[in-house]
Coordinates of C-alpha atoms and ligand atoms in Angstrom, one line a residue:
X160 CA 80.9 -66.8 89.6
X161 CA 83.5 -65.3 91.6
X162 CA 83.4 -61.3 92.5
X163 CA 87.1 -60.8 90.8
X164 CA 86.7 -63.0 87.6
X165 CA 83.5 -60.0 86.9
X166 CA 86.3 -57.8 86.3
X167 CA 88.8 -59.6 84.5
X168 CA 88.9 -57.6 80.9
X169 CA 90.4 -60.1 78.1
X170 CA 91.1 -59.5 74.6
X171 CA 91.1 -62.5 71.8
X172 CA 92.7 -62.2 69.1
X173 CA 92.5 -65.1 66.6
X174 CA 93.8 -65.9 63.5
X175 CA 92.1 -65.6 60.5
X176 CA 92.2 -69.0 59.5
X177 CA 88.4 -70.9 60.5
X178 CA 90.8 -73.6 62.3
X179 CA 91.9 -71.1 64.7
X180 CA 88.9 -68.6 64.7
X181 CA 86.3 -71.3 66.2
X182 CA 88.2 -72.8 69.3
X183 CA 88.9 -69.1 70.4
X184 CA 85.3 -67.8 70.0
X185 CA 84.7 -70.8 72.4
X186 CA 87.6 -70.1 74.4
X187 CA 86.0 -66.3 74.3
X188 CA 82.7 -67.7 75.4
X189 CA 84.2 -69.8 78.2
X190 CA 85.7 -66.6 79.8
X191 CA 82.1 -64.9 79.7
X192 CA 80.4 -68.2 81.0
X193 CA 83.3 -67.0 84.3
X194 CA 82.0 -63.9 84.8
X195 CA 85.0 -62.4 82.7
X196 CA 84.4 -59.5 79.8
X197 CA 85.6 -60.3 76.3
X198 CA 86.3 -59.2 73.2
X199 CA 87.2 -60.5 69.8
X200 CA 89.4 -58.7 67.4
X201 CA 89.0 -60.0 63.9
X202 CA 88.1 -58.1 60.2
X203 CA 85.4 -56.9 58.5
X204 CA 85.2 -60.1 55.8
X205 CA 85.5 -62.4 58.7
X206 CA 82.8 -60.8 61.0
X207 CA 80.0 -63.1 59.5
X208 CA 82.4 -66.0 61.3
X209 CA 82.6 -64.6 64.6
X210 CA 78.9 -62.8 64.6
X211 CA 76.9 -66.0 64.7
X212 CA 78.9 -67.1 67.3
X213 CA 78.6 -63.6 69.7
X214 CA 74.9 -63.8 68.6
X215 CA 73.9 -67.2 70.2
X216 CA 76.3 -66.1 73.5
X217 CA 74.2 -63.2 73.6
X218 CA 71.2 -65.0 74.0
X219 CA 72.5 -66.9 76.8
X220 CA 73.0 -63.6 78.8
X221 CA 77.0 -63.4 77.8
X222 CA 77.7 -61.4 75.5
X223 CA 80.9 -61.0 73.6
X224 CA 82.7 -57.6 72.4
X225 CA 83.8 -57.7 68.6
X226 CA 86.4 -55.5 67.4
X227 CA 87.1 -55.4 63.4
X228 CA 90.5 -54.2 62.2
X229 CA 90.9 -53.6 58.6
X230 CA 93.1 -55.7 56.5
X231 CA 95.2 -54.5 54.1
X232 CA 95.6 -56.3 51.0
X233 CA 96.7 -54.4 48.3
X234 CA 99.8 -53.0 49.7
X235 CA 101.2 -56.5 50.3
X236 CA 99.7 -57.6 46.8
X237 CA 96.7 -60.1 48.0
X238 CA 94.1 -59.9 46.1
X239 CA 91.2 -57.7 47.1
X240 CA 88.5 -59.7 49.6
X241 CA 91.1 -62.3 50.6
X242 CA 91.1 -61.8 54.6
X243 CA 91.3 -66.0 55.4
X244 CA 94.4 -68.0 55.5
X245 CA 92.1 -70.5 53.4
X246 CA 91.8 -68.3 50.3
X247 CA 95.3 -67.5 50.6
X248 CA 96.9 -70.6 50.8
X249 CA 94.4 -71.7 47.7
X250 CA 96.4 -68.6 45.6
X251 CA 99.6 -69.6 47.2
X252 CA 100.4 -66.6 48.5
X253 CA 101.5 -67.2 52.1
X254 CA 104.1 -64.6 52.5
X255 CA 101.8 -62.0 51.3
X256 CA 99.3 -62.9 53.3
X257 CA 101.6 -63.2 56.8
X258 CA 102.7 -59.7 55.4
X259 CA 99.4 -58.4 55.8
X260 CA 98.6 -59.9 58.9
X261 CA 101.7 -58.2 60.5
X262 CA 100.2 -55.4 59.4
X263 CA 97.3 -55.5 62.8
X264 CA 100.3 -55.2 65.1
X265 CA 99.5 -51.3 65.1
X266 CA 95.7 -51.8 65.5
X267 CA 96.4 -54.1 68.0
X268 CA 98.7 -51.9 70.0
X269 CA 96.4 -49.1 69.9
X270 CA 93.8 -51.1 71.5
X271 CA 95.9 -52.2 74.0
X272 CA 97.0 -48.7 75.2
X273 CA 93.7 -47.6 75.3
X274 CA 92.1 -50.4 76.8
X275 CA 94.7 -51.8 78.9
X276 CA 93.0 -54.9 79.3
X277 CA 93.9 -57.8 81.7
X278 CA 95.0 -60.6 79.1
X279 CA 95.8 -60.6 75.8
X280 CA 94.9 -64.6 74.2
X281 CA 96.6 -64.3 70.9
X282 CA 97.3 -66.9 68.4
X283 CA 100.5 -68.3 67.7
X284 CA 101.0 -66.8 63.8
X285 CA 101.2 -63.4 65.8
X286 CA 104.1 -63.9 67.2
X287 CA 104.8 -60.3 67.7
X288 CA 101.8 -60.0 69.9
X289 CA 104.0 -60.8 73.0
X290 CA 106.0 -57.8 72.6
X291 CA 102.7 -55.7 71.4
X292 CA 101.5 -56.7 74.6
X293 CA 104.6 -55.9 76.6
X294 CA 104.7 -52.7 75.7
X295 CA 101.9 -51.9 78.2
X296 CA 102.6 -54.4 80.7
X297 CA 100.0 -56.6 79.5
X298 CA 100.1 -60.9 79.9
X299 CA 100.2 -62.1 76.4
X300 CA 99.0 -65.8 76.5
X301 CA 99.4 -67.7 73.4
X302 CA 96.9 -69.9 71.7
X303 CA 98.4 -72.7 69.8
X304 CA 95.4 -75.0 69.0
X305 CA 96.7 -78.1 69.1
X306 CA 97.5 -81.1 71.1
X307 CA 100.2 -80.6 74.0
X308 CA 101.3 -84.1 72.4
X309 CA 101.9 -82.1 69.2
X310 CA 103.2 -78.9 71.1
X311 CA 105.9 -81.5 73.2
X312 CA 107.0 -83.1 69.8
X313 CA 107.4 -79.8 67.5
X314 CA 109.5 -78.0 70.5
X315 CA 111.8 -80.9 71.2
X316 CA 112.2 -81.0 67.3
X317 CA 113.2 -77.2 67.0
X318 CA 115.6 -77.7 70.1
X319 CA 117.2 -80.9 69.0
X320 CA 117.0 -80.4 65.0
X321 CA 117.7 -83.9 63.1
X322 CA 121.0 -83.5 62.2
X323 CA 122.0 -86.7 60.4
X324 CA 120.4 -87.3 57.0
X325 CA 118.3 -90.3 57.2
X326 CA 116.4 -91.7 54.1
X327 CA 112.9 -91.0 53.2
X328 CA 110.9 -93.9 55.3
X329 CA 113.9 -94.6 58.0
X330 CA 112.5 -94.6 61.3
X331 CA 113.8 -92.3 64.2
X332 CA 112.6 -91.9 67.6
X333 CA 111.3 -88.3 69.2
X334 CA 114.3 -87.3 71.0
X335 CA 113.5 -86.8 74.8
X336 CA 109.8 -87.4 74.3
X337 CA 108.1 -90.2 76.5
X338 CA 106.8 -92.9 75.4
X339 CA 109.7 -94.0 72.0
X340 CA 107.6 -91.9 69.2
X341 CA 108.5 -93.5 66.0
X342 CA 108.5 -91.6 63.1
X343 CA 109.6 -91.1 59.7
X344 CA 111.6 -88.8 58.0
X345 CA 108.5 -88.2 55.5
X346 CA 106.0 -87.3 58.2
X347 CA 107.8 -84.7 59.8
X348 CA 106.9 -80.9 58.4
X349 CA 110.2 -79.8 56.1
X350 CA 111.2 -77.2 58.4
X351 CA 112.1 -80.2 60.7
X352 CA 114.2 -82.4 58.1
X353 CA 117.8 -81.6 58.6
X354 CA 119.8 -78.9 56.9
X355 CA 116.3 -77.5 56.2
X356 CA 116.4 -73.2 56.1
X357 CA 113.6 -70.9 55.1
X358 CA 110.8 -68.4 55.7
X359 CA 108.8 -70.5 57.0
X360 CA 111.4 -72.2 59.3
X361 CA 112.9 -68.8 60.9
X362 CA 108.9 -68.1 61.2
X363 CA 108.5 -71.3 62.9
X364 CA 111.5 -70.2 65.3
X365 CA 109.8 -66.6 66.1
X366 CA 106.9 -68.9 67.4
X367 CA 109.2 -70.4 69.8
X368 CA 110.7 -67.8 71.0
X369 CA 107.5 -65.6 71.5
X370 CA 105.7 -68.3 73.5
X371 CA 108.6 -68.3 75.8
X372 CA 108.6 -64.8 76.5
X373 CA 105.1 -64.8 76.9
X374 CA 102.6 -65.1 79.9
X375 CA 101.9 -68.8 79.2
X376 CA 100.2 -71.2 76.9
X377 CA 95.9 -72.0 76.7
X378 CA 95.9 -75.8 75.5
X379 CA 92.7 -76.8 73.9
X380 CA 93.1 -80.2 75.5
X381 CA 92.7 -82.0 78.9
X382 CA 95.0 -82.8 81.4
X383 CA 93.5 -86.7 81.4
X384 CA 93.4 -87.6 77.7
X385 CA 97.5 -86.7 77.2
X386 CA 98.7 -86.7 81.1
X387 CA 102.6 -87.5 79.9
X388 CA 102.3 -84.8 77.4
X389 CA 101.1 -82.4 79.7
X390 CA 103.6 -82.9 82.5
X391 CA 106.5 -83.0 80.4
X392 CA 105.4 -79.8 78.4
X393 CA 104.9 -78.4 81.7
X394 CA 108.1 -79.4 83.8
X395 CA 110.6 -80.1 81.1
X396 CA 109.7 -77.4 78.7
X397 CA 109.2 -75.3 81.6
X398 CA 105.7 -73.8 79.8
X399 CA 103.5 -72.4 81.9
X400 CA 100.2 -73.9 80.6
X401 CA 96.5 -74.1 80.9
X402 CA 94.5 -77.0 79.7
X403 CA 90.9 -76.1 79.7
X404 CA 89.4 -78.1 76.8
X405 CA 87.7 -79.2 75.1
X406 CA 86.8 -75.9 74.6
X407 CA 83.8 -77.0 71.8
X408 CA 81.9 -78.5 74.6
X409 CA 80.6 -75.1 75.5
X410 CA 78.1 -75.1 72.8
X411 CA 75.3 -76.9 74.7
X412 CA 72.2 -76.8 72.4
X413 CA 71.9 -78.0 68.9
X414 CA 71.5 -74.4 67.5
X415 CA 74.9 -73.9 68.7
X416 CA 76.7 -77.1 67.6
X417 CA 75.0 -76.7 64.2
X418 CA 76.3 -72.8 63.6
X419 CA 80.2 -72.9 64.2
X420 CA 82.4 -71.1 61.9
X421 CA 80.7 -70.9 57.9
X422 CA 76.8 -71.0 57.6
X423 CA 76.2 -75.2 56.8
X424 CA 75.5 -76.3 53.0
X425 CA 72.6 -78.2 54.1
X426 CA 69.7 -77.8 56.4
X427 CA 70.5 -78.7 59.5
X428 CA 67.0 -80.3 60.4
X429 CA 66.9 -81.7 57.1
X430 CA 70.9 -83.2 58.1
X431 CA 69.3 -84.4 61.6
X432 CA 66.0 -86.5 60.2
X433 CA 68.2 -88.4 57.7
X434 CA 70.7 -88.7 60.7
X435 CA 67.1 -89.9 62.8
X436 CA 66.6 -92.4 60.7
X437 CA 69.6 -94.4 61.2
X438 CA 70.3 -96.8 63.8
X439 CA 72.9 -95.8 66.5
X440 CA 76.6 -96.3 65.4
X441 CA 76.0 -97.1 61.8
X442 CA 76.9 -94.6 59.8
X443 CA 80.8 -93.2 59.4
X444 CA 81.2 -89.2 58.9
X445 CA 84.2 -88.2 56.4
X446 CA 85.5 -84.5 56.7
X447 CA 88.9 -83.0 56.0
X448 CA 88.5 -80.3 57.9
X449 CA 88.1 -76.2 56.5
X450 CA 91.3 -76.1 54.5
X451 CA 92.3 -79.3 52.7
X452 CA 90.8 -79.3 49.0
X453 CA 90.9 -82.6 47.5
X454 CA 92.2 -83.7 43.8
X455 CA 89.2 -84.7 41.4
X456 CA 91.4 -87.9 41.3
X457 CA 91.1 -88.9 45.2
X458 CA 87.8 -87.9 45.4
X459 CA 86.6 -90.7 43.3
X460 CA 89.3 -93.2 44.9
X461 CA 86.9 -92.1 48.3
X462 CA 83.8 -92.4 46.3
X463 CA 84.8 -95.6 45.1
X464 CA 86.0 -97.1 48.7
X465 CA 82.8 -95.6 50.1
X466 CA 80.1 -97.6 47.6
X467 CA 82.7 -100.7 47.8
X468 CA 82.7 -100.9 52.0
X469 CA 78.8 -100.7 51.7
X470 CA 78.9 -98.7 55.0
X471 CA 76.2 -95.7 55.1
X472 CA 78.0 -92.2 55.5
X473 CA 78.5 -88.5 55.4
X474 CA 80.7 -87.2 53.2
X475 CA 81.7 -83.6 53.2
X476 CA 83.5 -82.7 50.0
X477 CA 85.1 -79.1 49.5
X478 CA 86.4 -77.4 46.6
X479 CA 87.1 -73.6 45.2
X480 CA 84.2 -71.9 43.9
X481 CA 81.5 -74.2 43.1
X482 CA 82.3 -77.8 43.6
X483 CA 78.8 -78.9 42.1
X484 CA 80.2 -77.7 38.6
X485 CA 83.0 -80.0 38.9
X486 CA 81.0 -82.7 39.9
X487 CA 81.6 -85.0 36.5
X488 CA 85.3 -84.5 37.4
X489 CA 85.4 -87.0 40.6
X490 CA 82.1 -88.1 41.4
X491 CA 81.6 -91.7 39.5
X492 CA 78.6 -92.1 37.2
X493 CA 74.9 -92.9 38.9
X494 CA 77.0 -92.7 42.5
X495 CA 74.3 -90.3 44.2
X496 CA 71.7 -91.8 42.3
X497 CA 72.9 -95.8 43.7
X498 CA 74.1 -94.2 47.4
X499 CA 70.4 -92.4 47.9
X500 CA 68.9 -93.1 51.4
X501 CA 72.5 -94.8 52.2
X502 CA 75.6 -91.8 52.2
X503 CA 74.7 -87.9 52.0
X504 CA 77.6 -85.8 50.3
X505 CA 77.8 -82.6 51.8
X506 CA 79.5 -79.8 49.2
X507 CA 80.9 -77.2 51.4
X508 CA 80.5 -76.7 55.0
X509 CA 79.1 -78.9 57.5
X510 CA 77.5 -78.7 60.6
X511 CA 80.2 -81.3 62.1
X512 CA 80.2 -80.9 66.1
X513 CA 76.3 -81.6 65.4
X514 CA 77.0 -84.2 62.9
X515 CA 79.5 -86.0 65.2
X516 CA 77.4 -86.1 68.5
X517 CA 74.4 -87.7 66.9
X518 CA 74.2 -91.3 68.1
X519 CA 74.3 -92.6 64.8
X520 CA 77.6 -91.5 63.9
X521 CA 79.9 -94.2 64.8
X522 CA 83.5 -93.5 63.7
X523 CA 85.0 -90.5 61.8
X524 CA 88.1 -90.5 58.6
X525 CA 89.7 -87.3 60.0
X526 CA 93.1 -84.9 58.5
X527 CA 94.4 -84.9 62.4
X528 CA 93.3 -81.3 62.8
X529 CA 93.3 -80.7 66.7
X530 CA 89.9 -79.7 66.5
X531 CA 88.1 -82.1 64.6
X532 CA 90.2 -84.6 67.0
X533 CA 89.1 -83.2 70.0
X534 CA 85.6 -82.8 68.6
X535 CA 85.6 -87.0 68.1
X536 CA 86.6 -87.8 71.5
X537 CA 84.1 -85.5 73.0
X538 CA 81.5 -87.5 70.8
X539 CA 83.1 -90.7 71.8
X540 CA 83.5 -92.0 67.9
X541 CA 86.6 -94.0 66.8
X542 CA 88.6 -92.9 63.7
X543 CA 90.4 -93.3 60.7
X544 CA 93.5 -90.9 60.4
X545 CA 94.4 -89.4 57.4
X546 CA 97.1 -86.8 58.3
X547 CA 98.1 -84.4 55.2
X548 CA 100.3 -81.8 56.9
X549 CA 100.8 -79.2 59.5
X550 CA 101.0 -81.1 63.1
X551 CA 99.0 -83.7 61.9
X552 CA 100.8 -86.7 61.8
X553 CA 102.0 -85.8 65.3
X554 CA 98.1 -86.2 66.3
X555 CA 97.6 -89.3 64.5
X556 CA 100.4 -91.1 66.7
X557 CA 98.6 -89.6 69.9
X558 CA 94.9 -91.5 68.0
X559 CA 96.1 -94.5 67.0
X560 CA 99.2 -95.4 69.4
X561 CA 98.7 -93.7 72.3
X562 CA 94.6 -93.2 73.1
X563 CA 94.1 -96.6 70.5
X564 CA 90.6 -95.1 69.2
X565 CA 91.2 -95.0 65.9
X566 CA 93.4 -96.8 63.3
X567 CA 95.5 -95.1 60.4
X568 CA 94.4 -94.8 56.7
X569 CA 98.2 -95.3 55.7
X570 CA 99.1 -91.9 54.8
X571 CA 103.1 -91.7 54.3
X572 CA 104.0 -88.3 53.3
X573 CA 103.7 -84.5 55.0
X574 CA 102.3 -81.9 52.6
X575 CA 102.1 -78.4 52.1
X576 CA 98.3 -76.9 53.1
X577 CA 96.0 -76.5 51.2
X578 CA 95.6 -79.1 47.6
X579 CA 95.7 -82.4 48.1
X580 CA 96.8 -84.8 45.3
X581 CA 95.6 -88.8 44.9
X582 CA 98.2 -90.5 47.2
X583 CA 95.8 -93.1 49.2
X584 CA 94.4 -95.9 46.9
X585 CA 90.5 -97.1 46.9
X586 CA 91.6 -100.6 48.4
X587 CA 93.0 -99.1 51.4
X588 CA 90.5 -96.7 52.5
X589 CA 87.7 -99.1 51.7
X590 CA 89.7 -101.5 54.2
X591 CA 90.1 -98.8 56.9
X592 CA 86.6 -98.0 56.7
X593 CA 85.4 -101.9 57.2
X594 CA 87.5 -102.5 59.7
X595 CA 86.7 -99.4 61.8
X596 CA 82.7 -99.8 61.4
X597 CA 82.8 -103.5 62.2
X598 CA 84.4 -106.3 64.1
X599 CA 85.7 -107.0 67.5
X600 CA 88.7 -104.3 67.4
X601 CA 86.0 -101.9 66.5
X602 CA 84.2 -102.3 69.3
X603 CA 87.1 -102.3 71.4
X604 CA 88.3 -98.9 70.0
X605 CA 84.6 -97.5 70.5
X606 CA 84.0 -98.7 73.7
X607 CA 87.6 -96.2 74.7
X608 CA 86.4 -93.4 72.3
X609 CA 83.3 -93.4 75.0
X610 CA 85.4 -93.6 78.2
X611 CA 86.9 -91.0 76.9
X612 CA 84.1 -88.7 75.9
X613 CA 82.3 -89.3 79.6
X614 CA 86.1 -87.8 80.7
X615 CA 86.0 -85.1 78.5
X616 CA 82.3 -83.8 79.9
X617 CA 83.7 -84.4 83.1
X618 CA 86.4 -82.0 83.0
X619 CA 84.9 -79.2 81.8
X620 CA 82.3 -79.4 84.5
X621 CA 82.6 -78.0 87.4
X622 CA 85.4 -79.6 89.8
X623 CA 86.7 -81.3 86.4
X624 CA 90.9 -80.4 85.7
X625 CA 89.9 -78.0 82.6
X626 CA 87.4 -76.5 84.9
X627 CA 89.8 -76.0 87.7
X628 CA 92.4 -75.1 85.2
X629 CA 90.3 -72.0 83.4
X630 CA 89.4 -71.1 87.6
X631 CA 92.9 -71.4 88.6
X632 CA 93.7 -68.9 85.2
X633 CA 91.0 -66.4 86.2
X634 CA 92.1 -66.0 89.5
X635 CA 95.6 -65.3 89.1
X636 CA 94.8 -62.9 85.9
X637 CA 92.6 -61.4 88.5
X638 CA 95.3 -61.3 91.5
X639 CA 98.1 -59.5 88.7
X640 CA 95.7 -56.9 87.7
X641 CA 95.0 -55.8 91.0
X642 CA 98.7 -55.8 92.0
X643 CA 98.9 -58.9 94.6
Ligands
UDP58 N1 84.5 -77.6 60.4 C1 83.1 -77.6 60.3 N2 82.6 -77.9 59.1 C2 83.3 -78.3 58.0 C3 84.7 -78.3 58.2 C4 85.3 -77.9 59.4 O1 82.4 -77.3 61.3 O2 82.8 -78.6 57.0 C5 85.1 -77.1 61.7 C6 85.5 -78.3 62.6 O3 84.4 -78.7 63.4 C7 86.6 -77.7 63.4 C8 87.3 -76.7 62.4 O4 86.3 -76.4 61.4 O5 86.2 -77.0 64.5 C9 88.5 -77.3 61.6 O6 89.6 -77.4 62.5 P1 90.7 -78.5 62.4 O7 91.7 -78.2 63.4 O8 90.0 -79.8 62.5 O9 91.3 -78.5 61.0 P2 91.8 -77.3 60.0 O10 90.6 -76.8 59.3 O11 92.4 -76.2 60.9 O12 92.7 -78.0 59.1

């Protein structure tokens, strides 16, 4: 622990979205582990989040500041006690909701003028955090959150828009990219199709243009698993980036891989004895991530593909309000009563980082969020992608092309966050499932998900590139603030 990373005074602001708010209270944590101070700006309704998390680095002798900003809903029109991008997206009301997230500029700036910390990490939906920042000669660094695969293809999309109209399932190639990325017209976010104007779009474009005015980027990745990616995003997008992931790697015990983000749905010891009594690599772990909310209709098409592939499982299956009271709607007759001792259905939130790195768990059917991706290689299981929107389908090129560890569910179309209608059939998921438990291409993909995993705990140990990366970040934070 070097003498100048003791001073180095960051602020984190995340967010408020549980996809964003995790990796940076890792991220937060990581600083702390350097010697660094930190402190985490989020509001009071998302607290609970972000306490758990302060609470167990406590406890390791690094604690974490926390900051609550109040959020204004009713003059924007949100609903009162909607402070996640979650519940917002599930009443469609994403403008509102960006409106009242603009609204923590002026918290935020007051903080900064009377803290005048070192750093400001702040996510990428606050773009006008850079300028915030600026205002007091502060380094804004911007946390995206996802691959620098994903990054390199979104950019080079926004700077060389599709300007011929190509049909639905044409293919095109990634202008620039390395590597030919073939994609279709379907599985590219809207904003991206040509001709294409809107809020979101110009929102999209503010991103841009913030992250280049800003300090730099922190990539929740390692230089290793997408070396292409990085270099490119580094040298031809001229970015000034950091990879110093995977940042979920700094929870260490099983308290602290259990206890990320919401408090679990089920008992985490009861979760691990079941898991116990398995044999290693036998059972496949299904979970869409915090926002995704599943028709009644493609639930039972998974149900169905589940009890059909005979593979044991666990299956976490969200909803709004209480799922349990829709259970008649998706969940075929007797299914629990047939799948006992064989597949646990977990209705809410699930301990997943502690799910994934129990050596029972042998592949995982992921959306493509980074995190969960990043969370599977560090666990060295295989995959089956099922991309629904955002960046996703980006990610599931860089699984199943490029890093070969998983194969894809057959998912053909971007949507819109948040509901998810029936658009994958039972045949094809029970086949993914099959062939990504069993066989000799199984084992193949495995047997890469694990070299992979020993390179992710490499890097973040000392003398590893993320290690060397977050160093190499502290130090020159460290250097600015004292004027070299
Ligand atoms: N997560 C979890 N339990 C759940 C659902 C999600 O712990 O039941 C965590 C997961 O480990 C990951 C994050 O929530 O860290 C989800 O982020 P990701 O980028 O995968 O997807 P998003 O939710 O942003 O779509």
């Amino acid at each position: 622990m070097g003498e100048e990373s003791r001073k180095l005074d960051v602020i984190l602001f995340p967010f408020l979205a549980h996809g964003h708010m995790i990796p940076m209270l890792d991220i937060a944590r990581l600083f702390v582990s350097r010697g660094a101070k930190a402190t985490i700006i989020t509001t009071t309704l998302n607290a609970p989040t972000v306490l758990k998390s302060i609470q167990n680095s406590q406890k390791l002798g690094a604690p974490i500041d926390l900051e609550i900003f109040p959020f204004s809903t009713r003059q924007v029109g949100l609903p009162e006690g909607v402070e996640s991008f979650e519940q917002a997206i599930g009443l469609d009301m994403f403008g509102q909701f960006m409106a009242a997230t603009d609204m923590l500029r002026s918290p935020l700036e007051q903080l900064l003028e009377s803290r005048r910390p070192d750093c400001l990490v702040a996510d990428m939906f606050l773009p006008w955090a850079t300028d915030a920042a600026a205002k007091f000669d502060i380094p804004r660094l911007v946390f995206h959150g996802t691959s620098c695969f994903s990054l390199c293809a979104i950019e080079v999309l926004r700077l060389y828009p599709l300007n011929v109209p190509l049909s639905d399932d044409e293919v095109f190639f990634l202008p620039h990219l390395p590597g030919d990325i073939k994609l279709t017209r379907l599985q590219i976010p809207v904003e991206y199709r040509e001709n294409f104007e809107g809020q979101f779009k110009r929102f999209m474009n503010r991103i841009g243009e913030s992250e280049v005015k800003s300090y730099g980027v922190i990539v929740n990745s390692f230089y290793e698993l997408e070396p292409a990616y990085a270099d490119y995003y580094r040298n031809d997008l001229g970015r000034r980036a950091w990879h110093i992931g995977p940042v979920s790697l700094c929870n260490r015990n099983r308290e602290e891989k259990a206890q990320r983000g919401i408090e679990a749905a089920v008992d985490e010891h009861d979760c691990v004895k079941w898991l116990d009594s398995k044999e290693p690599n036998s059972v496949i772990y299904i979970c869409f991530g915090s926002m995704a909310i599943f028709s009644s209709a493609q639930l039972h098409e998974i149900a169905m593909a589940l009890e059909s592939s005979g593979q044991q499982f666990i299956w976490v299956v969200k909803g709004r309000g209480d799922i349990r009271e829709n259970d008649q709607e998706w969940l075929p007759e007797g299914f629990e009563e047939r799948m006992e001792g064989k597949g646990l259905i977990i209705r809410g939130w699930a301990p997943q980082v502690m799910i994934l790195d129990h050596q029972a768990i042998a592949a995982f059917v992921t959306h493509c969020g980074w995190n969960s991706i990043l969370e599977g290689i560090s666990t060295g299981v295989s995959m089956v992608t099922w991309p629904l929107g955002a960046e996703q389908f980006f990610n599931e090129i860089l699984v199943t092309e490029i890093l070969k560890i998983g194969i894809p569910v057959g998912a053909k179309e971007w949507g819109k966050v948040g509901s998810v209608p029936l658009t994958v059939k039972q045949e094809a998921i029970e086949k993914a499932v099959r062939q990504i438990m069993a066989g000799e291409e199984a084992e193949e993909m495995r047997n890469r998900a694990n070299r992979l995993k020993e390179m992710a705990l490499r890097t973040v140990e000392e003398g590893g590139s993320s290690y060397s990366d977050l160093s190499s970040l502290i130090e020159e934070l460290c250097s600015k603030s004292k004027g070299d």
